[in-house]
CSV table of C-alpha atoms and ligand atoms in Angstrom, one decimal:
chain,number,residue,atom,x,y,z
A,24,MET,CA,9.0,173.5,206.5
A,25,LEU,CA,10.9,176.3,208.1
A,26,THR,CA,14.0,177.6,206.4
A,27,SER,CA,15.9,180.8,207.1
A,28,SER,CA,18.1,182.9,204.8
A,29,SER,CA,19.3,184.9,207.8
A,30,THR,CA,22.7,184.5,209.4
A,31,LEU,CA,23.5,184.8,213.1
A,32,SER,CA,24.7,188.3,212.5
A,33,ASP,CA,21.5,189.2,210.6
A,34,ILE,CA,19.5,187.9,213.6
A,35,ARG,CA,21.7,189.7,216.1
A,36,ALA,CA,21.2,193.0,214.1
A,37,LYS,CA,17.4,192.5,214.2
A,38,ILE,CA,17.4,192.0,217.9
A,39,THR,CA,19.7,195.0,218.5
A,40,ALA,CA,17.3,197.1,216.4
A,41,ARG,CA,14.4,195.7,218.5
A,42,GLU,CA,12.9,194.0,215.5
A,43,ARG,CA,11.1,190.7,215.8
A,44,ILE,CA,12.6,187.5,214.8
A,45,SER,CA,10.6,185.1,212.6
A,46,SER,CA,9.9,181.5,213.1
A,47,GLU,CA,12.6,180.7,210.5
A,48,ASP,CA,15.1,182.8,212.5
A,49,ALA,CA,14.1,180.9,215.7
A,50,LEU,CA,14.8,177.6,214.0
A,51,TYR,CA,18.1,178.9,212.8
A,52,LEU,CA,19.1,180.0,216.3
A,53,TRP,CA,18.1,176.7,217.8
A,54,ARG,CA,20.1,174.7,215.3
A,55,GLU,CA,23.1,177.0,214.8
A,56,ALA,CA,23.7,179.5,217.6
A,57,PRO,CA,26.2,178.5,220.2
A,58,ASP,CA,25.1,178.7,223.8
A,59,ALA,CA,27.0,181.8,224.5
A,60,ASP,CA,25.1,183.6,221.7
A,61,MET,CA,21.8,182.3,222.9
A,62,ARG,CA,22.6,183.7,226.4
A,63,SER,CA,23.7,187.1,225.1
A,64,LEU,CA,20.8,187.6,222.7
A,65,ALA,CA,18.3,186.5,225.4
A,66,SER,CA,19.9,188.8,227.9
A,67,GLN,CA,19.7,191.7,225.4
A,68,VAL,CA,15.9,191.2,225.1
A,69,ARG,CA,15.6,190.7,228.9
A,70,ALA,CA,17.2,194.1,229.4
A,71,ARG,CA,14.3,195.7,227.6
A,72,PHE,CA,12.1,194.7,230.4
A,73,HIS,CA,14.2,194.2,233.5
A,74,SER,CA,17.4,195.6,235.0
A,75,PRO,CA,20.4,193.3,234.5
A,76,GLY,CA,21.0,191.6,237.9
A,77,ALA,CA,17.4,192.0,239.1
A,78,CYS,CA,15.1,189.0,239.4
A,79,THR,CA,12.0,188.1,241.4
A,80,TYR,CA,10.6,185.0,243.0
A,81,LEU,CA,7.3,183.7,244.5
A,82,VAL,CA,6.8,181.2,247.3
A,83,MET,CA,3.8,179.1,246.3
A,84,ARG,CA,2.2,175.7,246.5
A,85,ILE,CA,0.0,173.9,244.0
A,86,ILE,CA,-3.0,172.3,245.6
A,87,ASN,CA,-4.2,169.3,243.7
A,88,TYR,CA,-7.8,169.3,244.9
A,89,THR,CA,-8.9,166.2,243.0
A,90,ASN,CA,-7.0,163.6,241.0
A,91,VAL,CA,-10.1,162.3,239.3
A,92,CYS,CA,-10.0,163.0,235.6
A,93,VAL,CA,-11.6,161.8,232.4
A,94,ALA,CA,-9.1,163.4,229.9
A,95,GLN,CA,-6.6,160.5,229.9
A,96,CYS,CA,-3.6,162.3,228.7
A,97,ASP,CA,-0.9,159.8,228.0
A,98,TYR,CA,1.8,161.9,229.6
A,99,CYS,CA,0.1,162.1,233.0
A,100,ALA,CA,1.0,160.0,236.0
A,101,PHE,CA,-1.5,161.8,238.3
A,102,TYR,CA,-5.0,161.0,237.3
A,103,LYS,CA,-7.5,158.3,238.4
A,104,LEU,CA,-10.6,157.6,236.4
A,105,PRO,CA,-14.0,158.0,238.1
A,106,GLY,CA,-14.6,155.0,240.4
A,107,GLN,CA,-11.0,153.9,240.3
A,108,ASP,CA,-9.2,153.2,243.6
A,109,GLY,CA,-7.1,156.1,244.9
A,110,GLY,CA,-9.3,158.8,243.5
A,111,TYR,CA,-9.9,161.7,245.9
A,112,VAL,CA,-11.5,165.2,246.3
A,113,LEU,CA,-10.1,167.4,249.1
A,114,THR,CA,-12.5,168.9,251.6
A,115,HIS,CA,-12.5,172.6,252.4
A,116,GLU,CA,-10.8,171.8,255.7
A,117,GLN,CA,-8.0,169.9,253.9
A,118,VAL,CA,-7.5,172.8,251.5
A,119,PHE,CA,-7.5,175.3,254.4
A,120,ALA,CA,-4.9,173.2,256.2
A,121,LYS,CA,-2.6,173.4,253.2
A,122,LEU,CA,-3.2,177.1,252.9
A,123,ASP,CA,-2.4,177.7,256.6
A,124,GLU,CA,0.8,175.7,256.1
A,125,LEU,CA,1.8,177.8,253.1
A,126,LEU,CA,1.3,181.1,255.0
A,127,ALA,CA,3.3,179.7,257.9
A,128,MET,CA,6.2,179.0,255.5
A,129,GLY,CA,6.1,182.6,254.2
A,130,GLY,CA,4.2,181.8,251.0
A,131,ASP,CA,1.2,183.8,249.7
A,132,LEU,CA,0.3,182.3,246.4
A,133,VAL,CA,-1.5,179.0,245.6
A,134,GLY,CA,-2.4,177.4,242.3
A,135,PHE,CA,-5.3,175.0,242.1
A,136,ASN,CA,-4.7,172.2,239.7
A,137,GLY,CA,-6.8,169.0,239.5
A,138,GLY,CA,-8.5,167.0,236.9
A,139,PHE,CA,-11.6,166.9,234.7
A,140,ASN,CA,-13.8,165.5,237.5
A,141,PRO,CA,-17.4,164.9,236.3
A,142,GLN,CA,-18.6,164.7,239.9
A,143,LEU,CA,-17.6,168.3,240.7
A,144,SER,CA,-20.1,171.0,239.6
A,145,LEU,CA,-19.4,174.7,239.1
A,146,ASP,CA,-21.0,175.3,242.5
A,147,TYR,CA,-18.3,173.2,244.1
A,148,TYR,CA,-15.6,175.5,242.7
A,149,CYS,CA,-17.5,178.7,243.5
A,150,ASP,CA,-18.1,177.6,247.1
A,151,LEU,CA,-14.5,176.7,247.5
A,152,PHE,CA,-13.1,179.9,246.1
A,153,ARG,CA,-15.7,182.1,247.9
A,154,ALA,CA,-14.8,180.3,251.2
A,155,ILE,CA,-11.1,181.0,250.6
A,156,ARG,CA,-11.6,184.6,249.9
A,157,GLN,CA,-13.8,185.0,253.0
A,158,ARG,CA,-11.3,183.2,255.3
A,159,TYR,CA,-8.0,184.7,254.0
A,160,GLY,CA,-9.0,188.0,252.5
A,161,GLU,CA,-5.9,189.6,250.9
A,162,ARG,CA,-3.4,187.5,252.9
A,163,LEU,CA,-3.0,185.2,250.0
A,164,GLU,CA,-3.8,185.1,246.3
A,165,PHE,CA,-4.8,182.1,244.3
A,166,TYR,CA,-4.7,180.9,240.7
A,167,ALA,CA,-8.1,179.3,240.7
A,168,LEU,CA,-7.7,176.8,237.9
A,169,THR,CA,-5.8,176.1,234.7
A,170,ILE,CA,-7.5,177.1,231.4
A,171,ALA,CA,-7.9,173.4,230.6
A,172,GLU,CA,-9.9,172.8,233.8
A,173,PHE,CA,-11.9,176.0,233.2
A,174,MET,CA,-12.9,174.8,229.8
A,175,TYR,CA,-14.1,171.4,231.1
A,176,LEU,CA,-16.0,173.2,233.9
A,177,ALA,CA,-17.8,175.5,231.5
A,178,ASP,CA,-18.7,172.7,229.1
A,179,HIS,CA,-19.9,170.5,232.0
A,180,ALA,CA,-22.0,173.4,233.3
A,181,ASN,CA,-23.4,174.1,229.8
A,182,LEU,CA,-22.2,177.6,230.0
A,183,SER,CA,-20.3,179.8,227.5
A,184,TYR,CA,-16.7,180.6,228.6
A,185,LEU,CA,-17.8,184.2,229.3
A,186,ALA,CA,-20.7,183.1,231.5
A,187,ALA,CA,-18.5,180.6,233.4
A,188,ALA,CA,-15.8,183.3,233.9
A,189,GLU,CA,-18.4,185.6,235.3
A,190,ARG,CA,-19.6,183.1,237.8
A,191,LEU,CA,-16.1,182.5,239.0
A,192,LYS,CA,-15.4,186.2,239.2
A,193,GLN,CA,-18.5,186.6,241.5
A,194,ALA,CA,-17.0,183.9,243.7
A,195,GLY,CA,-13.8,186.0,244.2
A,196,VAL,CA,-11.6,184.5,241.4
A,197,ARG,CA,-9.1,186.9,239.8
A,198,TRP,CA,-6.7,184.6,238.1
A,199,ILE,CA,-6.9,181.5,235.8
A,200,THR,CA,-3.5,180.4,234.6
A,201,GLY,CA,-2.6,179.2,231.1
A,202,GLY,CA,-1.8,175.8,232.5
A,203,GLY,CA,-2.7,172.7,230.5
A,204,SER,CA,-1.3,174.1,227.3
A,205,GLU,CA,1.7,171.7,227.0
A,206,ILE,CA,2.4,172.0,223.3
A,207,LEU,CA,-0.1,174.1,221.4
A,208,THR,CA,-0.4,172.4,218.1
A,209,GLU,CA,-3.4,170.4,217.0
A,210,ASP,CA,-1.3,167.5,216.0
A,211,PHE,CA,0.3,167.2,219.5
A,212,ARG,CA,-3.2,167.3,221.1
A,213,ARG,CA,-4.4,164.5,218.8
A,214,ARG,CA,-1.3,162.4,219.6
A,215,HIS,CA,-1.4,162.7,223.4
A,216,SER,CA,-4.5,164.4,224.7
A,217,LYS,CA,-7.4,163.8,222.3
A,218,PHE,CA,-10.1,164.2,225.0
A,219,LYS,CA,-8.8,167.5,226.3
A,220,TYR,CA,-9.5,170.3,223.8
A,221,THR,CA,-8.3,171.8,220.6
A,222,VAL,CA,-5.8,174.6,220.4
A,223,ALA,CA,-8.5,176.8,218.8
A,224,ASP,CA,-10.7,176.2,221.9
A,225,TYR,CA,-7.9,176.9,224.2
A,226,PHE,CA,-7.4,180.4,222.8
A,227,ALA,CA,-11.1,181.0,222.6
A,228,ALA,CA,-11.4,180.3,226.3
A,229,GLN,CA,-8.3,182.4,227.2
A,230,ARG,CA,-9.7,185.3,225.2
A,231,ALA,CA,-13.0,185.0,227.1
A,232,LEU,CA,-11.1,185.2,230.4
A,233,VAL,CA,-9.4,188.4,229.3
A,234,GLU,CA,-12.6,189.9,228.1
A,235,SER,CA,-14.3,189.1,231.4
A,236,GLY,CA,-11.6,190.9,233.3
A,237,LEU,CA,-9.8,187.9,234.7
A,238,ARG,CA,-6.0,187.7,234.6
A,239,THR,CA,-4.1,184.9,232.9
A,240,SER,CA,-0.7,183.7,231.8
A,241,ALA,CA,1.1,181.7,229.2
A,242,THR,CA,2.6,178.3,229.8
A,243,MET,CA,4.4,175.5,227.9
A,244,VAL,CA,5.8,172.1,228.7
A,245,ILE,CA,8.6,170.6,226.6
A,246,GLY,CA,10.4,167.3,226.4
A,247,PHE,CA,7.6,164.9,225.2
A,248,ASP,CA,8.1,163.8,221.6
A,249,GLU,CA,7.4,167.3,220.1
A,250,THR,CA,9.6,168.6,217.2
A,251,ILE,CA,11.4,171.8,217.4
A,252,GLU,CA,9.0,173.1,214.7
A,253,GLU,CA,6.1,172.3,217.1
A,254,ARG,CA,7.9,174.2,219.9
A,255,ILE,CA,8.3,177.2,217.7
A,256,GLU,CA,4.6,177.0,216.6
A,257,HIS,CA,3.7,177.1,220.2
A,258,LEU,CA,5.8,180.3,220.7
A,259,GLU,CA,4.3,181.8,217.6
A,260,ARG,CA,0.7,181.2,218.6
A,261,THR,CA,1.5,182.6,222.1
A,262,ARG,CA,3.0,185.8,220.6
A,263,ALA,CA,0.2,186.2,218.1
A,264,PHE,CA,-2.4,185.8,220.8
A,265,GLN,CA,-0.8,188.6,222.8
A,266,ASP,CA,-0.6,190.7,219.7
A,267,SER,CA,-4.3,190.1,219.0
A,268,LEU,CA,-5.2,191.3,222.5
A,269,ILE,CA,-3.1,194.4,222.0
A,270,SER,CA,-4.6,195.2,218.6
A,271,ALA,CA,-8.1,194.7,220.0
A,272,SER,CA,-7.1,197.2,222.7
A,273,LEU,CA,-7.8,194.7,225.4
A,274,ILE,CA,-4.4,195.4,226.8
A,275,SER,CA,-1.7,198.1,226.5
A,276,ALA,CA,0.6,198.0,223.5
A,277,SER,CA,3.5,198.4,225.8
A,278,PRO,CA,3.5,196.1,228.8
A,279,VAL,CA,6.6,197.8,230.1
A,280,ALA,CA,5.5,201.4,229.7
A,281,ALA,CA,2.2,200.6,231.3
A,282,GLY,CA,3.9,199.0,234.3
A,283,SER,CA,2.3,195.8,233.0
A,284,THR,CA,-0.7,196.1,235.3
A,285,ASP,CA,-2.9,195.4,232.3
A,286,SER,CA,-0.9,192.9,230.4
A,287,ALA,CA,-3.1,189.9,229.5
A,288,LEU,CA,-0.4,187.3,229.3
A,289,SER,CA,1.5,188.6,232.3
A,290,SER,CA,4.2,185.9,232.2
A,291,PHE,CA,5.4,182.9,230.3
A,292,LEU,CA,6.4,179.8,232.3
A,293,CYS,CA,7.9,176.8,230.7
A,294,TRP,CA,8.7,173.6,232.5
A,295,THR,CA,9.8,170.1,231.4
A,296,TYR,CA,7.9,166.8,231.1
A,297,LYS,CA,8.6,164.2,233.7
A,298,PRO,CA,8.3,160.8,232.1
A,299,TYR,CA,8.2,158.4,235.1
A,300,PHE,CA,5.2,156.2,235.6
A,301,THR,CA,3.4,157.7,232.6
A,302,GLN,CA,1.9,155.8,229.7
A,303,LEU,CA,4.0,157.8,227.2
A,304,GLY,CA,7.3,157.2,229.1
A,305,GLY,CA,10.4,158.5,227.5
A,306,ILE,CA,13.6,160.1,228.8
A,307,GLU,CA,13.9,163.6,230.4
A,308,ILE,CA,15.5,166.3,228.3
A,309,THR,CA,18.7,167.8,229.7
A,310,THR,CA,18.9,171.1,231.6
A,311,SER,CA,21.1,172.5,228.8
A,312,GLU,CA,18.3,171.9,226.3
A,313,TYR,CA,15.8,173.5,228.7
A,314,LEU,CA,18.0,176.6,229.1
A,315,ARG,CA,18.4,177.0,225.4
A,316,HIS,CA,14.6,176.8,225.0
A,317,LEU,CA,14.2,179.5,227.7
A,318,ALA,CA,16.6,181.7,225.8
A,319,LEU,CA,14.7,181.1,222.6
A,320,SER,CA,11.4,181.9,224.3
A,321,ARG,CA,12.8,185.2,225.7
A,322,ILE,CA,14.0,186.3,222.3
A,323,TYR,CA,10.8,185.2,220.5
A,324,LEU,CA,8.2,186.5,223.0
A,325,ASP,CA,9.0,190.2,222.7
A,326,ASN,CA,5.5,191.2,223.9
A,327,ILE,CA,5.5,189.3,227.3
A,328,LEU,CA,7.0,190.9,230.3
A,329,ARG,CA,8.1,188.0,232.4
A,330,ILE,CA,9.9,184.7,231.5
A,331,ARG,CA,9.8,182.4,234.4
A,332,THR,CA,12.2,179.5,235.0
A,333,SER,CA,10.9,176.3,236.6
A,334,VAL,CA,12.6,175.3,239.9
A,335,LEU,CA,9.8,172.7,240.3
A,336,THR,CA,11.1,170.6,237.4
A,337,GLN,CA,14.8,171.7,237.1
A,338,ASN,CA,15.6,172.3,240.8
A,339,GLU,CA,18.6,174.4,241.6
A,340,ARG,CA,19.8,174.4,238.0
A,341,ALA,CA,16.7,176.3,236.9
A,342,LEU,CA,18.3,179.4,238.3
A,343,GLU,CA,20.8,179.3,235.5
A,344,GLY,CA,17.8,180.3,233.4
A,345,LEU,CA,18.4,183.8,234.8
A,346,LEU,CA,21.4,183.9,232.5
A,347,TYR,CA,19.3,182.7,229.6
A,348,GLY,CA,16.7,185.4,229.6
A,349,ALA,CA,14.5,184.4,232.6
A,350,ASP,CA,13.7,187.0,235.3
A,351,ASP,CA,11.4,185.2,237.7
A,352,PHE,CA,11.0,181.8,239.5
A,353,ASP,CA,8.8,180.0,242.0
A,354,LEU,CA,10.0,178.5,245.2
A,355,PRO,CA,7.4,175.6,245.3
A,356,ILE,CA,6.3,173.7,248.3
A,357,GLU,CA,4.1,171.0,246.7
A,358,ASP,CA,2.8,169.8,243.3
A,359,GLU,CA,1.5,166.3,243.3
A,360,VAL,CA,1.1,166.2,239.5
A,361,THR,CA,4.8,166.7,238.7
A,362,GLN,CA,6.0,164.9,241.8
A,363,LEU,CA,4.2,161.7,240.9
A,364,ALA,CA,6.0,161.8,237.5
A,365,GLY,CA,9.4,162.3,239.1
A,366,ALA,CA,9.8,165.9,240.2
A,367,THR,CA,11.6,166.5,243.5
A,368,ILE,CA,11.1,169.6,245.6
A,369,SER,CA,13.8,171.2,247.9
A,370,LEU,CA,12.4,173.3,250.7
A,371,ASN,CA,15.9,174.8,251.3
A,372,PHE,CA,14.9,178.2,250.0
A,373,ASP,CA,17.9,179.9,251.5
A,374,GLN,CA,20.2,177.7,249.4
A,375,LEU,CA,18.2,178.4,246.2
A,376,LEU,CA,18.3,182.1,246.8
A,377,ALA,CA,22.0,181.9,247.5
A,378,THR,CA,22.5,180.2,244.2
A,379,ALA,CA,20.7,183.1,242.4
A,380,ARG,CA,23.0,185.5,244.1
A,381,THR,CA,26.1,183.5,243.2
A,382,LEU,CA,25.0,183.8,239.6
A,383,GLY,CA,25.0,187.6,240.0
A,384,PHE,CA,21.4,188.3,240.6
A,385,THR,CA,19.6,190.0,243.5
A,386,PRO,CA,16.3,188.2,244.0
A,387,THR,CA,13.3,190.1,245.3
A,388,TYR,CA,10.2,188.4,246.8
A,389,ARG,CA,7.2,189.2,244.6
A,390,HIS,CA,4.2,189.3,246.9
A,391,VAL,CA,1.3,188.6,244.6
A,392,ALA,CA,-1.2,188.8,247.5
A,393,SER,CA,-0.4,192.3,248.6
A,394,GLY,CA,-1.2,193.7,245.2
A,395,TRP,CA,-3.2,191.4,243.0
A,396,ASN,CA,-3.6,194.1,240.4
A,397,GLN,CA,0.2,194.5,240.1
A,398,PRO,CA,2.0,192.3,237.5
A,399,ALA,CA,2.4,188.7,238.5
B,1,SF4,S1,-2.8,166.1,232.5
B,1,SF4,FE1,-4.5,167.0,233.6
B,1,SF4,S2,-6.2,166.8,232.1
B,1,SF4,FE2,-4.6,165.4,231.4
B,1,SF4,S3,-5.1,163.4,232.5
B,1,SF4,FE3,-3.7,164.5,233.8
B,1,SF4,S4,-5.1,165.6,235.3
B,1,SF4,FE4,-6.3,165.0,233.5
């Protein structure tokens, strides 16, 4: 049980002195700190990494290349079991058409996110990614898979995580995101996602990705039935993982001083659970709760450069996250997984960017494809 003997002014003094807050401090902030304090403390930590008023954005689409999945997470409205009506796998031509459309809309980043499809071999993925690299070169960049899919793929191919990462690298893969993490506590996984993986496996796979030279990121999803203690445990595990990479000299001790080109967890993206048409069901959390969580994440994750706010799940109001410590956001074109569970997407990018400006920020397009070895 987390209890803190700190007061708000003790915690504020720690942050001003650039000291870390503890899990107990985080719980205290969550329970006791008014919104205005959450904003100002998060902005203080944000200013260590980014100029006040500066923010960046990406234009991207998620391509859901298959919806066939055997993991059966109870919070998912997207998957079909093998053999079930409605299951699909996209052809290369269908993927290319989506990529062409993305480029035509000014985007240059795509994330692939599908399911644990036992009919797809490692060769399917390598062929797809090699074909994309050959066809598009450096005109776009892609997040090849989430860690969750990568783990399934490696197991299915009977390969170690390192060996599977090497095969993907040879096919032109540079990035595998931290997606599929949801809430990183073993108890949460047992409650909702028992066929997926353990938390220990998740970090073992992510470490193998870093060791193999692939780039990755941290993610989180809130708003299921998790407790605040579980949210804080997720943040603690993420911060500790980044620390472990730093102490093993796998990345620079100072992501900012190093220009972040070698920061392993290059960003942290949190989005919210959409409960519609899922087995778990439930009620969406409010945007206010999401914004407070963003602030807590910015304060807690003092070794991660970017905190990203989720336009995909919070729409225009996600941009208020810039006032709560976030510095980066996506302008998404498509993501079937969240859309099937209730997310709506606005393609009025001008309006979204205007909202960021109204809030006092100058958004700059972050072209991942033009410099894949730059921070993303
Ligand atoms: S969340 Fe992902 S792993 Fe879980 S059932 Fe849905 S597609 Fe499968």
